[in-house]
Coordinates of C-alpha atoms and ligand atoms in Angstrom, one line a residue:
M1 CA 59.0 -5.3 37.7
T2 CA 58.1 -2.0 39.4
P3 CA 60.9 0.5 39.2
S4 CA 62.3 1.5 42.7
V5 CA 61.5 4.8 44.4
K6 CA 65.1 5.7 43.8
E7 CA 64.9 5.1 40.1
I8 CA 61.6 7.1 39.8
S9 CA 63.0 9.9 41.8
T10 CA 66.1 10.1 39.6
W11 CA 64.0 10.2 36.5
L12 CA 61.7 12.9 37.9
K13 CA 64.7 15.1 38.9
E14 CA 66.3 14.5 35.5
A15 CA 63.1 15.5 33.8
G16 CA 62.9 18.6 36.1
A17 CA 66.4 19.6 35.2
T18 CA 65.6 19.4 31.5
I19 CA 62.4 21.5 32.0
K20 CA 64.5 24.1 33.9
T21 CA 67.0 24.3 31.1
S22 CA 64.1 24.8 28.6
L23 CA 63.0 28.0 30.4
T24 CA 65.7 30.0 28.6
A25 CA 64.9 28.4 25.2
E26 CA 61.9 29.2 23.0
L27 CA 58.9 26.9 23.7
T28 CA 56.6 25.4 21.1
I29 CA 53.1 26.1 22.5
Q30 CA 49.8 24.8 21.2
E31 CA 46.2 25.4 22.3
K32 CA 44.1 22.3 23.2
S33 CA 40.4 22.8 24.1
D34 CA 40.7 26.6 24.4
R35 CA 43.2 29.5 24.4
K36 CA 44.0 28.9 28.1
D37 CA 44.4 25.2 27.8
L38 CA 48.0 24.8 26.6
V39 CA 50.5 22.1 25.8
T40 CA 54.1 22.7 25.1
N41 CA 56.9 20.7 23.6
M42 CA 58.2 20.2 27.1
D43 CA 54.9 18.6 28.3
K44 CA 55.2 16.0 25.5
A45 CA 58.9 15.4 25.9
T46 CA 58.6 14.9 29.6
Q47 CA 55.8 12.4 29.3
R48 CA 57.7 10.5 26.6
F49 CA 60.8 10.5 28.7
L50 CA 59.0 9.1 31.8
I51 CA 57.0 6.5 29.8
D52 CA 60.2 5.3 28.0
K53 CA 62.1 5.0 31.3
I54 CA 59.3 3.1 33.1
A55 CA 58.5 0.8 30.1
A56 CA 62.2 -0.2 29.9
V57 CA 62.0 -1.5 33.5
D58 CA 58.4 -2.6 33.8
S59 CA 57.3 -4.7 30.8
S60 CA 53.7 -5.0 32.1
A61 CA 53.3 -1.2 32.7
T62 CA 50.2 0.6 31.3
F63 CA 49.9 4.3 31.3
L64 CA 47.1 6.8 32.0
A65 CA 48.7 10.2 31.0
E66 CA 47.5 13.6 29.9
E67 CA 49.1 14.0 26.5
E68 CA 49.3 12.2 23.2
G69 CA 46.5 9.6 23.3
Y70 CA 47.2 8.0 26.7
S71 CA 44.1 9.5 28.5
D72 CA 41.7 6.6 28.1
Q73 CA 43.5 3.8 30.1
S74 CA 41.3 2.2 32.8
I75 CA 42.8 2.4 36.3
K76 CA 41.2 -0.8 37.5
K77 CA 43.4 -3.6 36.0
G78 CA 47.1 -4.3 36.3
R79 CA 49.8 -1.8 37.1
V80 CA 48.9 1.6 35.9
Y81 CA 51.3 4.6 35.9
V82 CA 49.3 7.9 36.0
I83 CA 51.4 10.8 34.7
D84 CA 50.9 14.5 34.5
P85 CA 54.1 15.6 32.8
I86 CA 53.7 19.3 33.6
D87 CA 50.9 20.1 36.0
G88 CA 50.3 23.9 35.8
T89 CA 51.3 24.4 32.1
L90 CA 50.0 27.9 32.1
N91 CA 52.1 28.7 35.2
F92 CA 55.1 27.1 33.4
V93 CA 54.6 29.3 30.4
L94 CA 53.7 32.6 32.1
E95 CA 55.1 32.4 35.6
K96 CA 58.1 30.0 35.1
E97 CA 57.4 28.6 38.5
N98 CA 54.5 26.9 40.5
F99 CA 54.3 23.8 38.3
C100 CA 55.0 20.2 39.0
I101 CA 55.6 16.8 37.5
M102 CA 53.2 14.2 38.9
L103 CA 53.3 10.4 38.8
A104 CA 51.3 7.8 40.7
I105 CA 51.4 4.0 40.6
F106 CA 48.1 2.0 40.9
E107 CA 47.8 -1.7 41.1
E108 CA 44.3 -3.3 40.5
G109 CA 42.9 0.2 41.1
V110 CA 44.7 0.7 44.5
G111 CA 47.2 3.6 44.9
Q112 CA 50.7 2.3 45.8
L113 CA 53.0 5.3 45.4
G114 CA 52.6 9.0 44.6
F115 CA 55.2 11.5 43.5
I116 CA 54.8 15.3 43.1
Y117 CA 57.9 17.2 42.1
D118 CA 58.0 21.0 42.5
V119 CA 60.5 21.5 39.7
M120 CA 61.7 25.1 40.6
K121 CA 62.0 24.4 44.3
E122 CA 63.5 21.0 43.7
E123 CA 61.2 19.5 46.3
L124 CA 60.0 15.9 45.6
Y125 CA 57.0 14.8 47.7
W126 CA 56.7 11.1 47.5
G127 CA 55.3 8.1 49.5
G128 CA 52.4 5.8 49.9
P129 CA 50.5 3.6 52.4
E130 CA 53.4 1.3 53.0
V131 CA 56.1 3.8 53.5
G132 CA 54.7 7.1 54.7
V133 CA 55.3 10.5 53.1
Y134 CA 58.6 12.3 52.5
C135 CA 59.8 15.6 51.1
N136 CA 63.1 14.6 49.5
D137 CA 64.8 12.5 52.3
R138 CA 62.8 14.0 55.2
Q139 CA 59.7 12.2 56.4
I140 CA 56.7 14.5 56.9
K141 CA 54.4 14.2 59.9
K142 CA 50.7 13.8 59.7
V143 CA 48.9 17.2 59.7
A144 CA 46.2 18.3 62.2
D145 CA 42.6 17.5 61.4
L146 CA 41.4 21.2 61.0
K147 CA 37.8 22.2 60.5
L148 CA 36.8 24.5 57.6
T149 CA 36.8 27.6 59.9
E150 CA 40.3 26.9 61.0
G151 CA 42.4 27.0 57.8
L152 CA 43.0 28.0 54.2
V153 CA 41.2 26.4 51.2
G154 CA 42.8 26.0 47.8
M155 CA 40.3 26.7 45.0
N156 CA 39.8 26.6 41.3
A157 CA 39.4 30.3 40.2
Y158 CA 36.4 29.7 38.0
M159 CA 34.5 27.7 40.6
Y160 CA 35.2 30.3 43.2
A161 CA 34.2 33.3 41.0
H162 CA 31.0 31.6 39.9
N163 CA 30.1 30.0 43.3
R164 CA 30.0 26.6 41.6
F165 CA 29.0 24.0 44.2
N166 CA 28.9 26.9 46.7
A167 CA 32.6 27.4 46.4
Y168 CA 32.4 31.1 47.3
D169 CA 30.4 30.3 50.4
I170 CA 33.0 27.6 51.4
G171 CA 35.7 30.2 51.0
E172 CA 33.8 32.7 53.2
A173 CA 33.5 30.1 55.9
S174 CA 37.2 29.3 55.8
M175 CA 40.1 31.5 57.0
G176 CA 40.8 32.4 53.4
V177 CA 41.0 31.2 49.8
R178 CA 44.2 30.6 47.8
V179 CA 44.4 30.0 44.0
S180 CA 47.7 28.7 42.7
G181 CA 46.6 27.4 39.3
C182 CA 48.4 24.1 39.9
A183 CA 46.7 21.0 41.5
G184 CA 50.2 19.6 42.5
I185 CA 51.1 22.8 44.4
E186 CA 47.7 22.6 46.2
M187 CA 48.4 19.0 47.1
I188 CA 51.8 19.9 48.5
A189 CA 50.2 22.7 50.6
M190 CA 47.9 20.2 52.2
L191 CA 50.8 17.7 52.8
K192 CA 52.7 20.6 54.5
G193 CA 49.6 21.5 56.5
T194 CA 49.5 25.1 55.2
H195 CA 46.1 24.5 53.5
H196 CA 43.5 22.1 54.8
S197 CA 41.4 21.6 51.7
Y198 CA 41.2 21.9 47.9
V199 CA 38.0 22.4 45.8
S200 CA 38.5 22.1 42.0
N201 CA 37.5 20.4 38.7
L202 CA 40.1 17.8 37.9
S203 CA 41.2 15.0 35.6
P204 CA 42.6 11.7 36.9
W205 CA 46.3 12.8 36.4
D206 CA 45.6 16.0 38.3
Y207 CA 44.5 14.1 41.5
A208 CA 46.1 10.6 41.3
A209 CA 49.4 11.3 43.1
G210 CA 47.8 13.7 45.5
I211 CA 45.2 11.2 46.7
V212 CA 47.7 8.5 47.2
L213 CA 49.9 10.8 49.4
L214 CA 47.1 12.6 51.3
S215 CA 45.3 9.3 52.0
V216 CA 48.3 8.4 54.2
F217 CA 47.4 11.4 56.4
G218 CA 43.7 10.4 56.5
F219 CA 42.4 13.1 54.1
K220 CA 39.0 12.4 52.5
Y221 CA 38.3 13.0 48.9
S222 CA 35.4 12.5 46.4
N223 CA 33.5 14.0 43.6
A224 CA 31.5 17.1 44.7
D225 CA 28.4 14.9 44.9
G226 CA 30.1 12.6 47.4
T227 CA 30.6 9.7 45.0
P228 CA 34.1 8.1 44.5
V229 CA 36.3 9.8 41.8
K230 CA 35.9 8.1 38.5
F231 CA 39.4 8.2 37.0
S232 CA 37.9 8.6 33.6
Q233 CA 37.0 12.3 33.0
R234 CA 37.3 15.8 34.5
E235 CA 35.0 16.0 37.5
P236 CA 34.2 18.4 40.4
F237 CA 36.7 17.3 43.1
I238 CA 37.1 18.0 46.8
I239 CA 39.8 16.8 49.2
A240 CA 40.2 17.9 52.8
T241 CA 41.1 16.9 56.3
P242 CA 38.3 14.7 57.6
A243 CA 36.7 17.4 59.8
C244 CA 37.0 20.0 57.0
Y245 CA 35.6 17.5 54.4
E246 CA 32.4 17.1 56.4
D247 CA 32.0 20.9 56.7
I248 CA 32.6 21.4 52.9
F249 CA 30.3 18.6 51.9
N250 CA 27.5 19.9 54.1
L251 CA 27.9 23.4 52.6
M252 CA 28.0 22.0 49.1
A253 CA 24.8 20.0 49.7
E254 CA 22.9 23.1 50.9
K255 CA 22.5 24.4 47.4
K256 CA 23.8 22.6 44.3
V257 CA 24.7 25.0 41.5
Ligands
LIG1 C1 45.6 22.1 35.4 C2 46.0 22.7 36.8 C3 45.0 23.6 37.3 C4 43.6 23.0 37.4 C5 43.2 22.5 36.1 C6 44.3 21.5 35.6 P1 47.4 21.3 33.6 O1 46.5 21.1 35.0 O2 46.3 21.7 37.7 O3 45.3 24.0 38.6 O4 42.7 24.0 37.8 O5 42.0 21.8 36.2 O6 43.9 21.0 34.3 O7 46.5 21.3 32.4 O8 48.2 22.5 33.7 O9 48.2 20.0 33.7
LIG2 CA1 49.5 18.8 32.4
LIG3 CA1 47.3 18.9 35.5

């Protein structure tokens, strides 16, 4: 049985409260692929907490999650819970804000529900195609279909600095570039309508919840080459309002780097 939205929301808030408490304690921090790619005891504990809660209710649950050997699950079959226990771990460690917990539910490869919890602001963005999109208890209205020239674009810092996929040129054509270091925070900015697009290099758990929520508002997303996202590895990723997506895609196609 799928857990209810209320149950999942309660677990996310409970996990968030535990993470907040941990900010005053000493963290155990390990490097993964390089010195900027970190995992803490709280990433692992949060993922374990959510998996245990979900598995206790949903006996057929499978998990695609960032830490501890859950990263190879296919999205295509059955009910898959996609979890990023702390999105923006570097922000969590160094800024102590601007990080999220993200969870998405897919059935037979189709997104049903997405949850992005901004832990420090205690704002839970959740919803899906059947229910609409909410921030805590307040329903959010669909945002305007802005063109690239009309709004702010969220960017991956490396791609912007190195003009990967013409990211620098895309930024120049927009009203401005913003770099938060957290995919979840970028997804929230688009749900609120403060940014109209996001260009990055993401793994499935970085985009799963965001694409479920932003699809409700008609946002378009793909790999930078225009093919569907693969849910299997890190890949160049764009998501934007429909008008902005076309503008970004055309600029990217001008010169592939
Ligand atoms: C990272 C953040 C970051 C994005 C990276 C992600 P993590 O997630 O979302 O903004 O640029 O690609 O890996 O590792 O902190 O969960
Ligand atoms: Ca993470
Ligand atoms: Ca992440």
